[in-house]
Amino acid sequence: MKCKRLLIVVFCCITTAAAVKAANPEQGKMLFQGRCASCHNVTKKLTGPALAGVEERHPEAWIISFVKGSQAMVKSGDAAALEVFNKNNQVIMPDHPDLSDDQIRDILAYIKETAANAPKEDDAPFSRPGQKEPNLMPLSIYNFPFMIAYLVLIIVMVILLVFLVNIKSYEHHIHKDD
């Protein structure tokens, strides 16, 4: 009797696990690139919003409904849909009613995986040159001889150009008198 109950429990667990399909980020990547990438990026705002963290901003059921019919949600007065629509200059997102819920979950898995692996961008790398380029030495007293040599070179080039223009003018003047 115990063995029979154990088999029933194991069977129920296996069928439940089989019924719940794990999201496939690889499939989601292909769908994202084909359907979403022209307007969305995971980490940067394009025509549409950056999608990193979308699963934290909205419930999964809402995201699935929005992807399948964003304008229907906007027209129905859904507050979150209206907010997304207005924040993105009221650009209409195409509806994707042909995507299954599992395909949208695959896209969400890809977005989540990509966002987790994306490098954190430095907002102002130019303000800390030593972090981006450790061998870069900002302008200082140690660069002074180089700056002087550079200025002298520029002055010599300007004098040389003026001299050549004067020679050319003199030649033109001599040939005119002949």
GROMACS .gro file of N, CA and C in nm:
model
  534
    1MET      N    1   0.082  -0.119   0.000
    1MET     CA    2   0.000   0.000   0.000
    1MET      C    3   0.087   0.126   0.000
    2LYS      N    4   0.193   0.126   0.084
    2LYS     CA    5   0.283   0.241   0.087
    2LYS      C    6   0.354   0.259  -0.045
    3CYS      N    7   0.388   0.151  -0.107
    3CYS     CA    8   0.457   0.158  -0.236
    3CYS      C    9   0.365   0.220  -0.342
    4LYS      N   10   0.236   0.185  -0.334
    4LYS     CA   11   0.140   0.239  -0.430
    4LYS      C   12   0.125   0.390  -0.411
    5ARG      N   13   0.117   0.435  -0.287
    5ARG     CA   14   0.107   0.578  -0.258
    5ARG      C   15   0.232   0.653  -0.305
    6LEU      N   16   0.346   0.592  -0.281
    6LEU     CA   17   0.472   0.653  -0.322
    6LEU      C   18   0.476   0.667  -0.474
    7LEU      N   19   0.432   0.565  -0.546
    7LEU     CA   20   0.428   0.572  -0.691
    7LEU      C   21   0.333   0.682  -0.739
    8ILE      N   22   0.221   0.696  -0.672
    8ILE     CA   23   0.125   0.801  -0.711
    8ILE      C   24   0.186   0.939  -0.689
    9VAL      N   25   0.252   0.958  -0.575
    9VAL     CA   26   0.316   1.088  -0.546
    9VAL      C   27   0.425   1.117  -0.648
   10VAL      N   28   0.509   1.019  -0.679
   10VAL     CA   29   0.616   1.037  -0.777
   10VAL      C   30   0.556   1.068  -0.914
   11PHE      N   31   0.451   0.996  -0.952
   11PHE     CA   32   0.386   1.020  -1.081
   11PHE      C   33   0.330   1.162  -1.087
   12CYS      N   34   0.266   1.206  -0.979
   12CYS     CA   35   0.210   1.343  -0.976
   12CYS      C   36   0.321   1.447  -0.988
   13CYS      N   37   0.431   1.426  -0.920
   13CYS     CA   38   0.543   1.520  -0.926
   13CYS      C   39   0.601   1.526  -1.067
   14ILE      N   40   0.614   1.412  -1.131
   14ILE     CA   41   0.672   1.408  -1.265
   14ILE      C   42   0.580   1.476  -1.365
   15THR      N   43   0.449   1.448  -1.356
   15THR     CA   44   0.357   1.510  -1.451
   15THR      C   45   0.346   1.659  -1.428
   16THR      N   46   0.352   1.703  -1.303
   16THR     CA   47   0.348   1.846  -1.274
   16THR      C   48   0.474   1.914  -1.327
   17ALA      N   49   0.589   1.852  -1.307
   17ALA     CA   50   0.715   1.908  -1.357
   17ALA      C   51   0.715   1.913  -1.509
   18ALA      N   52   0.656   1.814  -1.574
   18ALA     CA   53   0.651   1.814  -1.720
   18ALA      C   54   0.555   1.920  -1.771
   19ALA      N   55   0.448   1.945  -1.694
   19ALA     CA   56   0.350   2.045  -1.736
   19ALA      C   57   0.407   2.186  -1.727
   20VAL      N   58   0.494   2.211  -1.630
   20VAL     CA   59   0.554   2.343  -1.614
   20VAL      C   60   0.681   2.347  -1.699
   21LYS      N   61   0.673   2.412  -1.811
   21LYS     CA   62   0.786   2.419  -1.903
   21LYS      C   63   0.884   2.525  -1.856
   22ALA      N   64   1.008   2.487  -1.848
   22ALA     CA   65   1.110   2.585  -1.811
   22ALA      C   66   1.133   2.680  -1.928
   23ALA      N   67   1.146   2.809  -1.897
   23ALA     CA   68   1.170   2.909  -2.001
   23ALA      C   69   1.306   2.885  -2.065
   24ASN      N   70   1.314   2.907  -2.194
   24ASN     CA   71   1.436   2.880  -2.271
   24ASN      C   72   1.495   3.014  -2.319
   25PRO      N   73   1.601   3.063  -2.253
   25PRO     CA   74   1.659   3.191  -2.295
   25PRO      C   75   1.715   3.191  -2.438
   26GLU      N   76   1.763   3.076  -2.485
   26GLU     CA   77   1.817   3.069  -2.622
   26GLU      C   78   1.705   3.092  -2.724
   27GLN      N   79   1.591   3.027  -2.702
   27GLN     CA   80   1.476   3.049  -2.789
   27GLN      C   81   1.429   3.194  -2.775
   28GLY      N   82   1.433   3.245  -2.651
   28GLY     CA   83   1.394   3.384  -2.626
   28GLY      C   84   1.484   3.483  -2.698
   29LYS      N   85   1.613   3.451  -2.708
   29LYS     CA   86   1.707   3.539  -2.779
   29LYS      C   87   1.669   3.549  -2.926
   30MET      N   88   1.638   3.436  -2.987
   30MET     CA   89   1.601   3.438  -3.130
   30MET      C   90   1.472   3.518  -3.149
   31LEU      N   91   1.375   3.497  -3.061
   31LEU     CA   92   1.250   3.572  -3.071
   31LEU      C   93   1.273   3.721  -3.048
   32PHE      N   94   1.355   3.753  -2.948
   32PHE     CA   95   1.384   3.894  -2.916
   32PHE      C   96   1.449   3.963  -3.036
   33GLN      N   97   1.548   3.897  -3.094
   33GLN     CA   98   1.619   3.957  -3.207
   33GLN      C   99   1.528   3.974  -3.328
   34GLY      N  100   1.436   3.882  -3.348
   34GLY     CA  101   1.347   3.890  -3.462
   34GLY      C  102   1.228   3.981  -3.442
   35ARG      N  103   1.181   3.993  -3.318
   35ARG     CA  104   1.058   4.066  -3.292
   35ARG      C  105   1.076   4.197  -3.216
   36CYS      N  106   1.175   4.204  -3.130
   36CYS     CA  107   1.182   4.316  -3.034
   36CYS      C  108   1.301   4.410  -3.055
   37ALA      N  109   1.411   4.358  -3.107
   37ALA     CA  110   1.536   4.434  -3.109
   37ALA      C  111   1.533   4.560  -3.194
   38SER      N  112   1.439   4.570  -3.286
   38SER     CA  113   1.434   4.692  -3.367
   38SER      C  114   1.389   4.812  -3.285
   39CYS      N  115   1.318   4.788  -3.175
   39CYS     CA  116   1.269   4.899  -3.091
   39CYS      C  117   1.319   4.893  -2.948
   40HIS      N  118   1.365   4.776  -2.903
   40HIS     CA  119   1.405   4.759  -2.763
   40HIS      C  120   1.548   4.709  -2.752
   41ASN      N  121   1.610   4.745  -2.641
   41ASN     CA  122   1.739   4.692  -2.600
   41ASN      C  123   1.721   4.649  -2.455
   42VAL      N  124   1.802   4.557  -2.410
   42VAL     CA  125   1.787   4.511  -2.273
   42VAL      C  126   1.829   4.621  -2.175
   43THR      N  127   1.940   4.688  -2.203
   43THR     CA  128   1.994   4.783  -2.106
   43THR      C  129   1.981   4.930  -2.146
   44LYS      N  130   1.947   4.959  -2.271
   44LYS     CA  131   1.940   5.098  -2.316
   44LYS      C  132   1.804   5.128  -2.376
   45LYS      N  133   1.757   5.250  -2.356
   45LYS     CA  134   1.631   5.294  -2.414
   45LYS      C  135   1.652   5.323  -2.563
   46LEU      N  136   1.569   5.266  -2.645
   46LEU     CA  137   1.568   5.297  -2.788
   46LEU      C  138   1.434   5.362  -2.817
   47THR      N  139   1.364   5.317  -2.919
   47THR     CA  140   1.228   5.366  -2.944
   47THR      C  141   1.139   5.328  -2.827
   48GLY      N  142   1.155   5.205  -2.781
   48GLY     CA  143   1.083   5.157  -2.664
   48GLY      C  144   1.175   5.157  -2.543
   49PRO      N  145   1.120   5.127  -2.426
   49PRO     CA  146   1.201   5.131  -2.304
   49PRO      C  147   1.303   5.018  -2.297
   50ALA      N  148   1.407   5.040  -2.216
   50ALA     CA  149   1.501   4.932  -2.185
   50ALA      C  150   1.424   4.826  -2.107
   51LEU      N  151   1.449   4.700  -2.136
   51LEU     CA  152   1.366   4.595  -2.079
   51LEU      C  153   1.426   4.526  -1.958
   52ALA      N  154   1.547   4.563  -1.919
   52ALA     CA  155   1.606   4.504  -1.798
   52ALA      C  156   1.517   4.536  -1.679
   53GLY      N  157   1.484   4.436  -1.601
   53GLY     CA  158   1.404   4.456  -1.482
   53GLY      C  159   1.255   4.467  -1.508
   54VAL      N  160   1.210   4.437  -1.630
   54VAL     CA  161   1.068   4.450  -1.662
   54VAL      C  162   0.984   4.356  -1.576
   55GLU      N  163   1.040   4.241  -1.542
   55GLU     CA  164   0.965   4.145  -1.460
   55GLU      C  165   0.949   4.193  -1.316
   56GLU      N  166   1.031   4.291  -1.276
   56GLU     CA  167   1.017   4.351  -1.143
   56GLU      C  168   0.918   4.467  -1.145
   57ARG      N  169   0.903   4.531  -1.260
   57ARG     CA  170   0.812   4.645  -1.271
   57ARG      C  171   0.668   4.604  -1.294
   58HIS      N  172   0.649   4.488  -1.360
   58HIS     CA  173   0.514   4.444  -1.395
   58HIS      C  174   0.501   4.294  -1.371
   59PRO      N  175   0.380   4.248  -1.336
   59PRO     CA  176   0.358   4.103  -1.322
   59PRO      C  177   0.367   4.033  -1.457
   60GLU      N  178   0.404   3.907  -1.454
   60GLU     CA  179   0.421   3.831  -1.578
   60GLU      C  180   0.293   3.829  -1.661
   61ALA      N  181   0.179   3.810  -1.597
   61ALA     CA  182   0.052   3.805  -1.671
   61ALA      C  183   0.025   3.938  -1.742
   62TRP      N  184   0.060   4.048  -1.678
   62TRP     CA  185   0.042   4.180  -1.739
   62TRP      C  186   0.133   4.193  -1.862
   63ILE      N  187   0.259   4.150  -1.848
   63ILE     CA  188   0.355   4.160  -1.959
   63ILE      C  189   0.305   4.079  -2.079
   64ILE      N  190   0.256   3.958  -2.052
   64ILE     CA  191   0.207   3.873  -2.160
   64ILE      C  192   0.090   3.941  -2.230
   65SER      N  193  -0.002   3.997  -2.154
   65SER     CA  194  -0.116   4.067  -2.214
   65SER      C  195  -0.071   4.189  -2.294
   66PHE      N  196   0.026   4.262  -2.241
   66PHE     CA  197   0.074   4.383  -2.308
   66PHE      C  198   0.143   4.349  -2.439
   67VAL      N  199   0.224   4.244  -2.439
   67VAL     CA  200   0.293   4.205  -2.563
   67VAL      C  201   0.193   4.160  -2.668
   68LYS      N  202   0.092   4.088  -2.626
   68LYS     CA  203  -0.007   4.039  -2.722
   68LYS      C  204  -0.098   4.149  -2.774
   69GLY      N  205  -0.129   4.250  -2.691
   69GLY     CA  206  -0.221   4.355  -2.735
   69GLY      C  207  -0.205   4.482  -2.656
   70SER      N  208  -0.095   4.553  -2.679
   70SER     CA  209  -0.067   4.673  -2.600
   70SER      C  210  -0.172   4.782  -2.619
   71GLN      N  211  -0.215   4.803  -2.742
   71GLN     CA  212  -0.310   4.911  -2.767
   71GLN      C  213  -0.447   4.881  -2.707
   72ALA      N  214  -0.485   4.755  -2.703
   72ALA     CA  215  -0.611   4.719  -2.638
   72ALA      C  216  -0.605   4.755  -2.490
   73MET      N  217  -0.489   4.732  -2.428
   73MET     CA  218  -0.474   4.765  -2.286
   73MET      C  219  -0.474   4.916  -2.266
   74VAL      N  220  -0.409   4.989  -2.358
   74VAL     CA  221  -0.407   5.135  -2.348
   74VAL      C  222  -0.549   5.189  -2.362
   75LYS      N  223  -0.621   5.139  -2.462
   75LYS     CA  224  -0.758   5.188  -2.487
   75LYS      C  225  -0.854   5.150  -2.375
   76SER      N  226  -0.824   5.039  -2.304
   76SER     CA  227  -0.910   5.000  -2.193
   76SER      C  228  -0.885   5.084  -2.068
   77GLY      N  229  -0.777   5.165  -2.073
   77GLY     CA  230  -0.748   5.253  -1.960
   77GLY      C  231  -0.659   5.192  -1.854
   78ASP      N  232  -0.591   5.082  -1.883
   78ASP     CA  233  -0.498   5.020  -1.788
   78ASP      C  234  -0.393   5.124  -1.750
   79ALA      N  235  -0.381   5.153  -1.621
   79ALA     CA  236  -0.292   5.260  -1.574
   79ALA      C  237  -0.146   5.234  -1.610
   80ALA      N  238  -0.100   5.110  -1.591
   80ALA     CA  239   0.040   5.078  -1.621
   80ALA      C  240   0.066   5.086  -1.771
   81ALA      N  241  -0.028   5.039  -1.852
   81ALA     CA  242  -0.012   5.046  -1.998
   81ALA      C  243  -0.009   5.191  -2.045
   82LEU      N  244  -0.097   5.274  -1.988
   82LEU     CA  245  -0.097   5.416  -2.023
   82LEU      C  246   0.034   5.483  -1.984
   83GLU      N  247   0.087   5.445  -1.869
   83GLU     CA  248   0.214   5.503  -1.823
   83GLU      C  249   0.328   5.468  -1.919
   84VAL      N  250   0.336   5.341  -1.958
   84VAL     CA  251   0.440   5.298  -2.052
   84VAL      C  252   0.422   5.370  -2.186
   85PHE      N  253   0.300   5.378  -2.233
   85PHE     CA  254   0.269   5.443  -2.361
   85PHE      C  255   0.308   5.590  -2.359
   86ASN      N  256   0.275   5.660  -2.252
   86ASN     CA  257   0.305   5.804  -2.242
   86ASN      C  258   0.453   5.831  -2.218
   87LYS      N  259   0.520   5.745  -2.144
   87LYS     CA  260   0.664   5.764  -2.120
   87LYS      C  261   0.746   5.747  -2.246
   88ASN      N  262   0.691   5.677  -2.344
   88ASN     CA  263   0.763   5.649  -2.468
   88ASN      C  264   0.704   5.726  -2.585
   89ASN      N  265   0.666   5.849  -2.559
   89ASN     CA  266   0.619   5.944  -2.661
   89ASN      C  267   0.499   5.892  -2.739
   90GLN      N  268   0.418   5.810  -2.677
   90GLN     CA  269   0.297   5.754  -2.736
   90GLN      C  270   0.325   5.680  -2.868
   91VAL      N  271   0.443   5.619  -2.875
   91VAL     CA  272   0.476   5.536  -2.990
   91VAL      C  273   0.403   5.403  -2.972
   92ILE      N  274   0.330   5.362  -3.074
   92ILE     CA  275   0.248   5.241  -3.065
   92ILE      C  276   0.337   5.118  -3.082
   93MET      N  277   0.329   5.029  -2.984
   93MET     CA  278   0.400   4.902  -2.993
   93MET      C  279   0.313   4.806  -3.073
   94PRO      N  280   0.371   4.740  -3.174
   94PRO     CA  281   0.291   4.644  -3.251
   94PRO      C  282   0.244   4.529  -3.161
   95ASP      N  283   0.123   4.482  -3.186
   95ASP     CA  284   0.071   4.368  -3.111
   95ASP      C  285   0.132   4.240  -3.166
   96HIS      N  286   0.148   4.143  -3.078
   96HIS     CA  287   0.204   4.012  -3.116
   96HIS      C  288   0.110   3.901  -3.066
   97PRO      N  289  -0.013   3.896  -3.119
   97PRO     CA  290  -0.107   3.794  -3.071
   97PRO      C  291  -0.067   3.652  -3.110
   98ASP      N  292   0.023   3.639  -3.206
   98ASP     CA  293   0.067   3.507  -3.251
   98ASP      C  294   0.169   3.444  -3.157
   99LEU      N  295   0.227   3.521  -3.066
   99LEU     CA  296   0.323   3.465  -2.971
   99LEU      C  297   0.248   3.392  -2.859
  100SER      N  298   0.294   3.274  -2.826
  100SER     CA  299   0.233   3.200  -2.715
  100SER      C  300   0.286   3.255  -2.583
  101ASP      N  301   0.217   3.222  -2.476
  101ASP     CA  302   0.262   3.264  -2.343
  101ASP      C  303   0.402   3.210  -2.315
  102ASP      N  304   0.428   3.086  -2.355
  102ASP     CA  305   0.560   3.026  -2.333
  102ASP      C  306   0.668   3.098  -2.413
  103GLN      N  307   0.637   3.143  -2.534
  103GLN     CA  308   0.736   3.217  -2.613
  103GLN      C  309   0.768   3.351  -2.545
  104ILE      N  310   0.668   3.416  -2.491
  104ILE     CA  311   0.692   3.542  -2.421
  104ILE      C  312   0.773   3.517  -2.295
  105ARG      N  313   0.746   3.406  -2.227
  105ARG     CA  314   0.827   3.370  -2.109
  105ARG      C  315   0.973   3.344  -2.150
  106ASP      N  316   0.993   3.285  -2.269
  106ASP     CA  317   1.129   3.263  -2.320
  106ASP      C  318   1.199   3.398  -2.341
  107ILE      N  319   1.127   3.493  -2.398
  107ILE     CA  320   1.184   3.627  -2.419
  107ILE      C  321   1.218   3.690  -2.285
  108LEU      N  322   1.129   3.676  -2.187
  108LEU     CA  323   1.156   3.731  -2.053
  108LEU      C  324   1.278   3.665  -1.989
  109ALA      N  325   1.293   3.535  -2.011
  109ALA     CA  326   1.411   3.464  -1.957
  109ALA      C  327   1.539   3.517  -2.022
  110TYR      N  328   1.533   3.542  -2.153
  110TYR     CA  329   1.649   3.599  -2.222
  110TYR      C  330   1.682   3.738  -2.168
  111ILE      N  331   1.580   3.821  -2.150
  111ILE     CA  332   1.601   3.956  -2.098
  111ILE      C  333   1.662   3.950  -1.959
  112LYS      N  334   1.609   3.864  -1.875
  112LYS     CA  335   1.660   3.851  -1.737
  112LYS      C  336   1.805   3.803  -1.736
  113GLU      N  337   1.834   3.704  -1.820
  113GLU     CA  338   1.972   3.650  -1.827
  113GLU      C  339   2.069   3.756  -1.881
  114THR      N  340   2.028   3.826  -1.985
  114THR     CA  341   2.114   3.928  -2.045
  114THR      C  342   2.137   4.044  -1.949
  115ALA      N  343   2.033   4.085  -1.878
  115ALA     CA  344   2.046   4.195  -1.783
  115ALA      C  345   2.138   4.156  -1.667
  116ALA      N  346   2.131   4.031  -1.625
  116ALA     CA  347   2.215   3.985  -1.514
  116ALA      C  348   2.362   3.979  -1.555
  117ASN      N  349   2.388   3.950  -1.683
  117ASN     CA  350   2.526   3.938  -1.732
  117ASN      C  351   2.580   4.066  -1.793
  118ALA      N  352   2.497   4.169  -1.803
  118ALA     CA  353   2.541   4.295  -1.865
  118ALA      C  354   2.638   4.367  -1.772
  119PRO      N  355   2.747   4.421  -1.828
  119PRO     CA  356   2.839   4.497  -1.744
  119PRO      C  357   2.774   4.627  -1.699
  120LYS      N  358   2.804   4.665  -1.579
  120LYS     CA  359   2.752   4.791  -1.528
  120LYS      C  360   2.829   4.903  -1.595
  121GLU      N  361   2.755   4.995  -1.656
  121GLU     CA  362   2.819   5.104  -1.729
  121GLU      C  363   2.855   5.216  -1.633
  122ASP      N  364   2.969   5.275  -1.656
  122ASP     CA  365   3.014   5.390  -1.578
  122ASP      C  366   2.954   5.514  -1.641
  123ASP      N  367   2.883   5.592  -1.562
  123ASP     CA  368   2.815   5.709  -1.616
  123ASP      C  369   2.912   5.815  -1.666
  124ALA      N  370   3.027   5.828  -1.602
  124ALA     CA  371   3.120   5.935  -1.640
  124ALA      C  372   3.264   5.883  -1.640
  125PRO      N  373   3.299   5.800  -1.738
  125PRO     CA  374   3.434   5.744  -1.738
  125PRO      C  375   3.542   5.849  -1.758
  126PHE      N  376   3.507   5.962  -1.820
  126PHE     CA  377   3.606   6.065  -1.847
  126PHE      C  378   3.647   6.138  -1.720
  127SER      N  379   3.569   6.130  -1.614
  127SER     CA  380   3.604   6.203  -1.493
  127SER      C  381   3.705   6.127  -1.407
  128ARG      N  382   3.724   5.999  -1.438
  128ARG     CA  383   3.820   5.918  -1.364
  128ARG      C  384   3.907   5.842  -1.463
  129PRO      N  385   3.999   5.911  -1.531
  129PRO     CA  386   4.076   5.844  -1.637
  129PRO      C  387   4.162   5.731  -1.586
  130GLY      N  388   4.205   5.735  -1.463
  130GLY     CA  389   4.290   5.630  -1.410
  130GLY      C  390   4.218   5.498  -1.398
  131GLN      N  391   4.085   5.499  -1.390
  131GLN     CA  392   4.010   5.375  -1.380
  131GLN      C  393   3.994   5.309  -1.515
  132LYS      N  394   3.969   5.386  -1.618
  132LYS     CA  395   3.950   5.329  -1.751
  132LYS      C  396   4.083   5.300  -1.820
  133GLU      N  397   4.178   5.389  -1.804
  133GLU     CA  398   4.310   5.373  -1.863
  133GLU      C  399   4.414   5.396  -1.754
  134PRO      N  400   4.456   5.289  -1.688
  134PRO     CA  401   4.544   5.305  -1.572
  134PRO      C  402   4.678   5.372  -1.602
  135ASN      N  403   4.726   5.366  -1.726
  135ASN     CA  404   4.856   5.427  -1.759
  135ASN      C  405   4.843   5.570  -1.807
  136LEU      N  406   4.722   5.622  -1.811
  136LEU     CA  407   4.701   5.758  -1.856
  136LEU      C  408   4.741   5.855  -1.745
  137MET      N  409   4.824   5.952  -1.781
  137MET     CA  410   4.865   6.051  -1.683
  137MET      C  411   4.806   6.185  -1.723
  138PRO      N  412   4.718   6.241  -1.641
  138PRO     CA  413   4.658   6.370  -1.674
  138PRO      C  414   4.765   6.479  -1.685
  139LEU      N  415   4.728   6.589  -1.747
  139LEU     CA  416   4.820   6.700  -1.766
  139LEU      C  417   4.875   6.747  -1.631
  140SER      N  418   5.006   6.757  -1.624
  140SER     CA  419   5.069   6.800  -1.499
  140SER      C  420   5.203   6.866  -1.532
  141ILE      N  421   5.277   6.900  -1.428
  141ILE     CA  422   5.408   6.965  -1.444
  141ILE      C  423   5.506   6.874  -1.517
  142TYR      N  424   5.484   6.742  -1.509
  142TYR     CA  425   5.575   6.649  -1.574
  142TYR      C  426   5.560   6.650  -1.725
  143ASN      N  427   5.449   6.701  -1.776
  143ASN     CA  428   5.426   6.712  -1.920
  143ASN      C  429   5.475   6.847  -1.974
  144PHE      N  430   5.523   6.934  -1.892
  144PHE     CA  431   5.559   7.069  -1.931
  144PHE      C  432   5.661   7.072  -2.045
  145PRO      N  433   5.773   6.997  -2.041
  145PRO     CA  434   5.869   7.000  -2.152
  145PRO      C  435   5.805   6.957  -2.285
  146PHE      N  436   5.719   6.860  -2.281
  146PHE     CA  437   5.651   6.816  -2.403
  146PHE      C  438   5.564   6.929  -2.458
  147MET      N  439   5.491   6.999  -2.371
  147MET     CA  440   5.406   7.108  -2.417
  147MET      C  441   5.489   7.220  -2.480
  148ILE      N  442   5.602   7.253  -2.419
  148ILE     CA  443   5.689   7.358  -2.474
  148ILE      C  444   5.741   7.316  -2.611
  149ALA      N  445   5.787   7.192  -2.624
  149ALA     CA  446   5.838   7.144  -2.752
  149ALA      C  447   5.727   7.146  -2.858
  150TYR      N  448   5.607   7.111  -2.821
  150TYR     CA  449   5.494   7.113  -2.913
  150TYR      C  450   5.464   7.255  -2.960
  151LEU      N  451   5.462   7.351  -2.869
  151LEU     CA  452   5.437   7.491  -2.905
  151LEU      C  453   5.547   7.546  -2.995
  152VAL      N  454   5.672   7.512  -2.966
  152VAL     CA  455   5.784   7.557  -3.050
  152VAL      C  456   5.769   7.500  -3.190
  153LEU      N  457   5.732   7.374  -3.202
  153LEU     CA  458   5.711   7.312  -3.332
  153LEU      C  459   5.602   7.385  -3.411
  154ILE      N  460   5.493   7.420  -3.346
  154ILE     CA  461   5.384   7.492  -3.413
  154ILE      C  462   5.431   7.629  -3.460
  155ILE      N  463   5.506   7.700  -3.375
  155ILE     CA  464   5.556   7.833  -3.412
  155ILE      C  465   5.650   7.823  -3.532
  156VAL      N  466   5.739   7.723  -3.533
  156VAL     CA  467   5.831   7.703  -3.645
  156VAL      C  468   5.753   7.674  -3.773
  157MET      N  469   5.649   7.594  -3.764
  157MET     CA  470   5.570   7.563  -3.883
  157MET      C  471   5.498   7.688  -3.937
  158VAL      N  472   5.446   7.771  -3.848
  158VAL     CA  473   5.379   7.894  -3.892
  158VAL      C  474   5.479   7.987  -3.959
  159ILE      N  475   5.598   8.005  -3.902
  159ILE     CA  476   5.702   8.090  -3.961
  159ILE      C  477   5.741   8.036  -4.099
  160LEU      N  478   5.757   7.904  -4.110
  160LEU     CA  479   5.793   7.842  -4.237
  160LEU      C  480   5.684   7.867  -4.342
  161LEU      N  481   5.560   7.854  -4.306
  161LEU     CA  482   5.450   7.880  -4.400
  161LEU      C  483   5.448   8.025  -4.446
  162VAL      N  484   5.466   8.116  -4.352
  162VAL     CA  485   5.469   8.259  -4.388
  162VAL      C  486   5.585   8.285  -4.483
  163PHE      N  487   5.701   8.227  -4.455
  163PHE     CA  488   5.819   8.242  -4.541
  163PHE      C  489   5.790   8.189  -4.681
  164LEU      N  490   5.728   8.072  -4.691
  164LEU     CA  491   5.698   8.014  -4.823
  164LEU      C  492   5.596   8.098  -4.900
  165VAL      N  493   5.499   8.152  -4.831
  165VAL     CA  494   5.401   8.238  -4.897
  165VAL      C  495   5.469   8.365  -4.949
  166ASN      N  496   5.560   8.422  -4.872
  166ASN     CA  497   5.633   8.541  -4.917
  166ASN      C  498   5.721   8.510  -5.037
  167ILE      N  499   5.785   8.394  -5.038
  167ILE     CA  500   5.868   8.356  -5.154
  167ILE      C  501   5.780   8.343  -5.277
  168LYS      N  502   5.667   8.278  -5.263
  168LYS     CA  503   5.577   8.260  -5.376
  168LYS      C  504   5.527   8.396  -5.426
  169SER      N  505   5.497   8.486  -5.335
  169SER     CA  506   5.452   8.620  -5.372
  169SER      C  507   5.563   8.695  -5.446
  170TYR      N  508   5.688   8.681  -5.398
  170TYR     CA  509   5.802   8.745  -5.461
  170TYR      C  510   5.822   8.691  -5.603
  171GLU      N  511   5.813   8.559  -5.618
  171GLU     CA  512   5.827   8.498  -5.751
  171GLU      C  513   5.718   8.549  -5.845
  172HIS      N  514   5.599   8.557  -5.796
  172HIS     CA  515   5.487   8.605  -5.877
  172HIS      C  516   5.512   8.750  -5.919
  173HIS      N  517   5.564   8.829  -5.827
  173HIS     CA  518   5.593   8.969  -5.855
  173HIS      C  519   5.703   8.983  -5.960
  174ILE      N  520   5.807   8.900  -5.953
  174ILE     CA  521   5.919   8.905  -6.048
  174ILE      C  522   5.871   8.865  -6.188
  175HIS      N  523   5.793   8.761  -6.196
  175HIS     CA  524   5.744   8.714  -6.326
  175HIS      C  525   5.645   8.812  -6.388
  176LYS      N  526   5.580   8.893  -6.309
  176LYS     CA  527   5.487   8.991  -6.358
  176LYS      C  528   5.562   9.106  -6.426
  177ASP      N  529   5.676   9.142  -6.369
  177ASP     CA  530   5.755   9.251  -6.423
  177ASP      C  531   5.820   9.216  -6.556
  178ASP      N  532   5.840   9.091  -6.585
  178ASP     CA  533   5.907   9.049  -6.711
  178ASP      C  534   5.822   9.065  -6.826
   0.00000   0.00000   0.00000
